[in-house]
Coordinates of N, CA, C and O in Angstrom, one line a residue:
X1 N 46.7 -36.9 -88.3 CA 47.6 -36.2 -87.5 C 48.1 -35.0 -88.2 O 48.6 -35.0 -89.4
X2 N 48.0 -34.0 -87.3 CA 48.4 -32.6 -87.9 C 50.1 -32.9 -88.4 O 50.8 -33.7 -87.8
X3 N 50.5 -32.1 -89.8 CA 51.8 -31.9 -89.9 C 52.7 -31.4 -88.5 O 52.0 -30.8 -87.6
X4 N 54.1 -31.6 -88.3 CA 54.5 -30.6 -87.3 C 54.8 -29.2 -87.6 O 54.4 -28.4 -86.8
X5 N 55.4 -28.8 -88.7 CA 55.7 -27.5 -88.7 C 54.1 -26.5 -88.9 O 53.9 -25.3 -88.6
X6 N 53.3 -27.3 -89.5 CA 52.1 -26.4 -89.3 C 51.6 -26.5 -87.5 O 51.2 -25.5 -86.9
X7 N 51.8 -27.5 -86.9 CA 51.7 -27.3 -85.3 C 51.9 -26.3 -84.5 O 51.2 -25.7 -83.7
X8 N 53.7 -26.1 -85.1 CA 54.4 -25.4 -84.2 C 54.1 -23.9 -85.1 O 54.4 -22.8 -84.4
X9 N 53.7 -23.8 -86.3 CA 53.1 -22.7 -86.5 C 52.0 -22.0 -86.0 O 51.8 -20.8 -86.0
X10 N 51.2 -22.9 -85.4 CA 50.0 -22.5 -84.8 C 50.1 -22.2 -83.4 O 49.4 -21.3 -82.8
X11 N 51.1 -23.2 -82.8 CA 51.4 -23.0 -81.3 C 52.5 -21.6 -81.3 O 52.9 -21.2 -80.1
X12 N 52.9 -21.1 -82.2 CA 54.2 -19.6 -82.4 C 52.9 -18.7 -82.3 O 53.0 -17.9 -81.4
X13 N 51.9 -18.9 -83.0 CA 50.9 -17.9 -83.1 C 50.0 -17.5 -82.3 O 49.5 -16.4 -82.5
X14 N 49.7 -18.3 -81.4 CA 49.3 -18.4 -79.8 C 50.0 -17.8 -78.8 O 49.5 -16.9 -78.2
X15 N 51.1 -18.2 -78.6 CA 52.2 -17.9 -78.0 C 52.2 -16.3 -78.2 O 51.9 -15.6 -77.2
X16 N 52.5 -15.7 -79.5 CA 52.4 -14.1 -79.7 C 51.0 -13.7 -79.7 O 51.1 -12.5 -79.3
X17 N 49.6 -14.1 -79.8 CA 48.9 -13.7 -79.1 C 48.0 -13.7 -77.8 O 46.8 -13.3 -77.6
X18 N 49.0 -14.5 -77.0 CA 48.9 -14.2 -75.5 C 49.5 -13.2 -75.3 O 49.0 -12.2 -74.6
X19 N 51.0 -13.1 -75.9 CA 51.8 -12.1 -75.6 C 51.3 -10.3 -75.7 O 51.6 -9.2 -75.0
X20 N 50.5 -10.6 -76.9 CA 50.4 -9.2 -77.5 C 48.6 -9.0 -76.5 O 48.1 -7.9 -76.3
X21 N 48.1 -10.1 -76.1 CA 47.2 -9.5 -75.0 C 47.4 -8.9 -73.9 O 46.9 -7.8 -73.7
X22 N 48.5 -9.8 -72.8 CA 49.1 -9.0 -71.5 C 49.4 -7.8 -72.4 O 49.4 -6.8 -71.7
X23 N 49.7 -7.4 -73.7 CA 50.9 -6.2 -73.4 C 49.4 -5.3 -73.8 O 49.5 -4.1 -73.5
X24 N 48.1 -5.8 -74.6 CA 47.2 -4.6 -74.3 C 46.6 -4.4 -72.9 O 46.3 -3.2 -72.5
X25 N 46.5 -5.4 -72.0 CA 46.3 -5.3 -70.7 C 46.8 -4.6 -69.6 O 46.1 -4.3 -68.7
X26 N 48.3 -4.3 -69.5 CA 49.6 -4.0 -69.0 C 49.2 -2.0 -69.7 O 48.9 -1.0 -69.1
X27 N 49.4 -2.4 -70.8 CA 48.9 -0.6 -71.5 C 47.3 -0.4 -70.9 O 47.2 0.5 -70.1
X28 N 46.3 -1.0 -71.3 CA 45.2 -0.7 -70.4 C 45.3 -0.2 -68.9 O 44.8 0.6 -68.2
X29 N 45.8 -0.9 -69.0 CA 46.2 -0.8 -67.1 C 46.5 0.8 -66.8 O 45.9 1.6 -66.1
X30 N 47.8 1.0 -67.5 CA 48.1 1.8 -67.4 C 47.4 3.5 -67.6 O 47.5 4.3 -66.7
X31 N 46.8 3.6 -69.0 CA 46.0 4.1 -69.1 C 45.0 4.5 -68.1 O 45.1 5.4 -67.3
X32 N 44.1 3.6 -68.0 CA 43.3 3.5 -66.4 C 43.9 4.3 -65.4 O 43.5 5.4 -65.1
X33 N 45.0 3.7 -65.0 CA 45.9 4.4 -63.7 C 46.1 5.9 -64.0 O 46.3 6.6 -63.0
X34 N 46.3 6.5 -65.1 CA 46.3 8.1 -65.4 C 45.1 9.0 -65.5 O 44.8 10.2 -65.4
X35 N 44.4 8.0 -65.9 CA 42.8 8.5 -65.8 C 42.3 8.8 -64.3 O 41.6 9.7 -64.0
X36 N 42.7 8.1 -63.8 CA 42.5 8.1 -62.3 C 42.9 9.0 -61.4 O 42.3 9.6 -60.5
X37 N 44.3 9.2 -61.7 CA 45.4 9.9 -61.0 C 44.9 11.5 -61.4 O 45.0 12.4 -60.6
X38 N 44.4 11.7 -62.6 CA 44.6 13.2 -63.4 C 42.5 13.6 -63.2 O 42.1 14.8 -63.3
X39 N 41.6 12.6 -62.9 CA 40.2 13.0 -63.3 C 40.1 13.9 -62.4 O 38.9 14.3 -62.6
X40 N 40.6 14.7 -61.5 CA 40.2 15.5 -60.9 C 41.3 17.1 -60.8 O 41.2 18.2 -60.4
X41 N 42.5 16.3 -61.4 CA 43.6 17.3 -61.8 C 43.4 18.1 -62.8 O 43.3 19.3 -62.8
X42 N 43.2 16.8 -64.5 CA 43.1 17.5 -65.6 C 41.9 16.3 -66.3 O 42.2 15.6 -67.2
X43 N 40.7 16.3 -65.9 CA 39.9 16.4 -66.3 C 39.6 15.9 -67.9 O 38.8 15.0 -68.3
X44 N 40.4 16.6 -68.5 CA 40.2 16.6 -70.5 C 40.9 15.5 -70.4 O 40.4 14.4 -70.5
X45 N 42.1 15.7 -70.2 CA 43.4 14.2 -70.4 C 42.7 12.9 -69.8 O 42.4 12.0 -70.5
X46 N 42.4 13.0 -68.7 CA 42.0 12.3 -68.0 C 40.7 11.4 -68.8 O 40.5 10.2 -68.7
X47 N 40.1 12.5 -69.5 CA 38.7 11.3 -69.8 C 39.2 10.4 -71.4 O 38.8 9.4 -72.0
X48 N 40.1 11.2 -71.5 CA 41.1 10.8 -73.1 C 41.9 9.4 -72.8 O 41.9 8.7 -73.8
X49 N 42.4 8.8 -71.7 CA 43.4 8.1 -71.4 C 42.1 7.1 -70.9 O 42.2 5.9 -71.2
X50 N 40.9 7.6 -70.0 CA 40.0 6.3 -70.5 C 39.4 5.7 -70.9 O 39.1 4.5 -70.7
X51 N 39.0 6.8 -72.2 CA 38.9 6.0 -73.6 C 40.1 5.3 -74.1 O 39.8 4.2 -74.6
X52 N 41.2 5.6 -74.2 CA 42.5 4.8 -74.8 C 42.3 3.5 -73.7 O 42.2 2.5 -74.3
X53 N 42.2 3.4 -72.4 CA 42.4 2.1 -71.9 C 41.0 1.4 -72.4 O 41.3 0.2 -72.4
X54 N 40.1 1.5 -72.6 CA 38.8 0.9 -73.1 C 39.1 0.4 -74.6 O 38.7 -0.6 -75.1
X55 N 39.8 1.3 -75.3 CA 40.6 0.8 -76.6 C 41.6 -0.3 -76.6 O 41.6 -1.3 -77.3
X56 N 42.4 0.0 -75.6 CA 43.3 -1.2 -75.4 C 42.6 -2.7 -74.9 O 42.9 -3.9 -75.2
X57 N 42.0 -2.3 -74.4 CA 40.5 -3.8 -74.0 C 40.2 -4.1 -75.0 O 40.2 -5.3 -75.1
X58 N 39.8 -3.5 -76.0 CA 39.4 -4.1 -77.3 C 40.4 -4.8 -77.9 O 40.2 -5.9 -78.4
X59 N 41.7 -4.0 -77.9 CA 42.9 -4.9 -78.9 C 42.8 -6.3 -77.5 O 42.7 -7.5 -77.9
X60 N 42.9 -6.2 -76.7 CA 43.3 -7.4 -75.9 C 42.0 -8.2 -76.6 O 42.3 -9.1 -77.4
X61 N 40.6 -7.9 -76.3 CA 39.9 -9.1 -76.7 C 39.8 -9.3 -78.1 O 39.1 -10.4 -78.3
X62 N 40.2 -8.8 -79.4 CA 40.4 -9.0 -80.6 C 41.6 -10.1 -80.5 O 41.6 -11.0 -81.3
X63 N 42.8 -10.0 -79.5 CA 43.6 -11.0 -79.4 C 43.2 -12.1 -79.2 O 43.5 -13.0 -79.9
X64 N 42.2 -12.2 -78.2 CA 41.6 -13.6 -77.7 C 40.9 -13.7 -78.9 O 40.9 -14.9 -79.1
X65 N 39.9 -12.9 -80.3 CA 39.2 -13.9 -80.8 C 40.2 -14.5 -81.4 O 40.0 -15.8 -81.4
X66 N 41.4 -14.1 -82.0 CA 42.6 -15.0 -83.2 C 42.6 -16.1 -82.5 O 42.3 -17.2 -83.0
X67 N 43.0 -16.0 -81.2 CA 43.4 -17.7 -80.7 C 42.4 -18.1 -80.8 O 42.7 -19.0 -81.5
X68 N 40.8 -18.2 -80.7 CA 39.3 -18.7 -80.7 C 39.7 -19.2 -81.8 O 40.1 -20.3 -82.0
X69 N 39.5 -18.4 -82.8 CA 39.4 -18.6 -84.4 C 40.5 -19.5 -84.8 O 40.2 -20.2 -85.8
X70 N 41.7 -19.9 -84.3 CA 42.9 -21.0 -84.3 C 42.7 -21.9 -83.7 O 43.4 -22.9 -84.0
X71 N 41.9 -22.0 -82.7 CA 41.5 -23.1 -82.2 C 40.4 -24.1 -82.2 O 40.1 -25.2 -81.9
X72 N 39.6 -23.0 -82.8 CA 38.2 -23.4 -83.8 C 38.7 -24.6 -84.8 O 38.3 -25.8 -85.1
X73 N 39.8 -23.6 -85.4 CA 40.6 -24.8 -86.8 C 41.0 -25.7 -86.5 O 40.7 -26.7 -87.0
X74 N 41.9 -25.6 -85.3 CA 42.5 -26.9 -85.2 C 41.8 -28.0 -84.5 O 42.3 -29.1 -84.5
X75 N 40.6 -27.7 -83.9 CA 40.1 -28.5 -84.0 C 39.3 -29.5 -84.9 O 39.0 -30.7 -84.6
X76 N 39.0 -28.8 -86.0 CA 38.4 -29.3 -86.8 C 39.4 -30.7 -87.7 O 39.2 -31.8 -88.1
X77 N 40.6 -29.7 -87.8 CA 41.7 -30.3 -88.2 C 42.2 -31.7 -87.3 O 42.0 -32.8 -87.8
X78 N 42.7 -31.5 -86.4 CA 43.0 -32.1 -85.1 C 42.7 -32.3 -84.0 O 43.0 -31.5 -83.1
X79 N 42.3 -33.2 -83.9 CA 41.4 -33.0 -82.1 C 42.5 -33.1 -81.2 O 42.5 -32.4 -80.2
X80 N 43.7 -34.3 -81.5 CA 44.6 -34.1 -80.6 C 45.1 -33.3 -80.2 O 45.4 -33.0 -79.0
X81 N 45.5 -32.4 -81.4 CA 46.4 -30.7 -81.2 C 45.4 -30.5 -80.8 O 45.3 -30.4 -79.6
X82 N 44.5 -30.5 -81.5 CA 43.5 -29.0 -80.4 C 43.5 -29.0 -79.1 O 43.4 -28.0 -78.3
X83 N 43.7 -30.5 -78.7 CA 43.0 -30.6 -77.0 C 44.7 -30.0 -76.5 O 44.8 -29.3 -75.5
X84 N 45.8 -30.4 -77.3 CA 47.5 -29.5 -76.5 C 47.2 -27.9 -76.7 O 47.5 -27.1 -75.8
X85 N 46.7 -27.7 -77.9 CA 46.8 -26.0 -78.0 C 45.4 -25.5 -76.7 O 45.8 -24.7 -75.8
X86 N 44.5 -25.7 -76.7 CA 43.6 -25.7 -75.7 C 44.3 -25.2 -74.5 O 44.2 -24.1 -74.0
X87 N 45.1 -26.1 -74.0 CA 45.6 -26.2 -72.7 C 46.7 -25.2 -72.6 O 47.0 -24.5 -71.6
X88 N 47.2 -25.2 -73.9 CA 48.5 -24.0 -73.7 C 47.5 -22.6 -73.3 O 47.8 -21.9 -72.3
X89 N 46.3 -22.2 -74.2 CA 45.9 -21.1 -74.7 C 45.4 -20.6 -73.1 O 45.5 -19.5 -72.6
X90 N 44.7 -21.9 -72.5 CA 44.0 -21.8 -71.3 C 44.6 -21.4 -70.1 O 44.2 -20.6 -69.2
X91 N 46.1 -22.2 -70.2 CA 47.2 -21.5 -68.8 C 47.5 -19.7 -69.1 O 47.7 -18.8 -68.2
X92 N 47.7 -19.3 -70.9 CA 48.0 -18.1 -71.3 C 46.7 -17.2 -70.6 O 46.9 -16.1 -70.0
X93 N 45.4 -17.8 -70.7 CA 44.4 -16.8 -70.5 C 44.4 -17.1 -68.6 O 43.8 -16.3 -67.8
X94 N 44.9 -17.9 -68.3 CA 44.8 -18.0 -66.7 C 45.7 -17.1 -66.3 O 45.5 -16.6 -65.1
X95 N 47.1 -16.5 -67.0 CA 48.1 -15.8 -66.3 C 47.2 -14.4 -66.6 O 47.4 -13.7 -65.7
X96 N 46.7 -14.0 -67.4 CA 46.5 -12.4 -67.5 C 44.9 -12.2 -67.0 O 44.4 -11.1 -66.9
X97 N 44.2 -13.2 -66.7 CA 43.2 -12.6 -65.7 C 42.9 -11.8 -65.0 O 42.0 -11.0 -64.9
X98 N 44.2 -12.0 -64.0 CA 44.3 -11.2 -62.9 C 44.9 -9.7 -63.4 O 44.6 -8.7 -62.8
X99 N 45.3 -9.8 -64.1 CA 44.9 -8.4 -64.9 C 44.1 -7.3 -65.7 O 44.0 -6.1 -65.6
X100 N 43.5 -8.5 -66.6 CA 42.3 -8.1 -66.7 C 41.0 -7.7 -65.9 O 40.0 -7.2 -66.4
X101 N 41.1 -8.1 -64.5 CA 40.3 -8.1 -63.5 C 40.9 -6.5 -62.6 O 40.2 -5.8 -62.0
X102 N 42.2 -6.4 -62.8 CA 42.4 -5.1 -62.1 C 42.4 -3.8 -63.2 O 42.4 -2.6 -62.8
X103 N 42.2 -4.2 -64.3 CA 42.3 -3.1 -65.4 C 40.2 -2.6 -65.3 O 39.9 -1.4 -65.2
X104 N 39.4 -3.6 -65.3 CA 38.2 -3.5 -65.4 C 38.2 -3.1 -63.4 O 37.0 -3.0 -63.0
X105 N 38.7 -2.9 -62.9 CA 38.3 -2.4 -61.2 C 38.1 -1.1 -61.1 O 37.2 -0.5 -60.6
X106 N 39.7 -0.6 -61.9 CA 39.9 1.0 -62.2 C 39.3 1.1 -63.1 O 39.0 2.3 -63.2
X107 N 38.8 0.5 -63.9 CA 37.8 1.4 -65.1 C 36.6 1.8 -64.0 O 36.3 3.0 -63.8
X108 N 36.2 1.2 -63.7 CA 34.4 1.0 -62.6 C 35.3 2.4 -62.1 O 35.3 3.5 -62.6
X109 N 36.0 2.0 -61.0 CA 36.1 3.0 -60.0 C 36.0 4.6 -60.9 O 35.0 5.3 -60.6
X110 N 36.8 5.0 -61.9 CA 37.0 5.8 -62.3 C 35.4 6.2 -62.6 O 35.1 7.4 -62.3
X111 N 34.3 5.3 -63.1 CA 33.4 5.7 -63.3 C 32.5 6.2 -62.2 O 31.4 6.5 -62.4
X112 N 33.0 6.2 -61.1 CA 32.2 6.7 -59.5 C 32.4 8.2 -59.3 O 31.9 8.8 -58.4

């Protein structure tokens, strides 16, 4: 059985990188949406802000590998934690889907 405070150390660290995903997602997003708004206004900016939102996709999915790589461990360590941290990480990655799914719509579109 896992200690607790190394638990709840791992479940703090999950927790902040779900957090710090929506907030690359949420900034992707954003990005995207000025890329869009300006590609036919201002052109230069515009292709600049969708490289930055394609950069922000990366920090989001660099977020998901830490939790991968934490949950890789704790599995090895703990199957029981793993299968609770699993479940937490799983509802985190079920809330920002739907964002990630509108951040990748405006990327495409912009590419038309």
């Amino acid at each position: 059985m896992m200690d607790e405070t190394k638990f709840a150390g791992y479940k703090d660290t999950l927790v902040h990188a779900a957090k710090q995903m929506a907030e690359e997602y949420s900034d992707a997003m954003n990005y995207a949406s000025m890329a869009m708004d300006y590609k036919t206004v201002c052109p230069y900016a515009s292709s600049e802000w969708y490289k930055l939102s394609g950069e922000e996709m990366e920090h989001a999915d660099a977020n998901r590998r830490i939790a991968q790589k934490i949950l890789t461990g704790v599995d090895s360590e703990d199957s029981a934690a793993g299968v609770e941290l699993h479940h937490m990480w799983s509802m985190a990655e079920d809330l920002v889907s739907g964002l990630c799914e509108a951040v990748a719509k405006e990327r495409s579109a912009y590419m038309r």
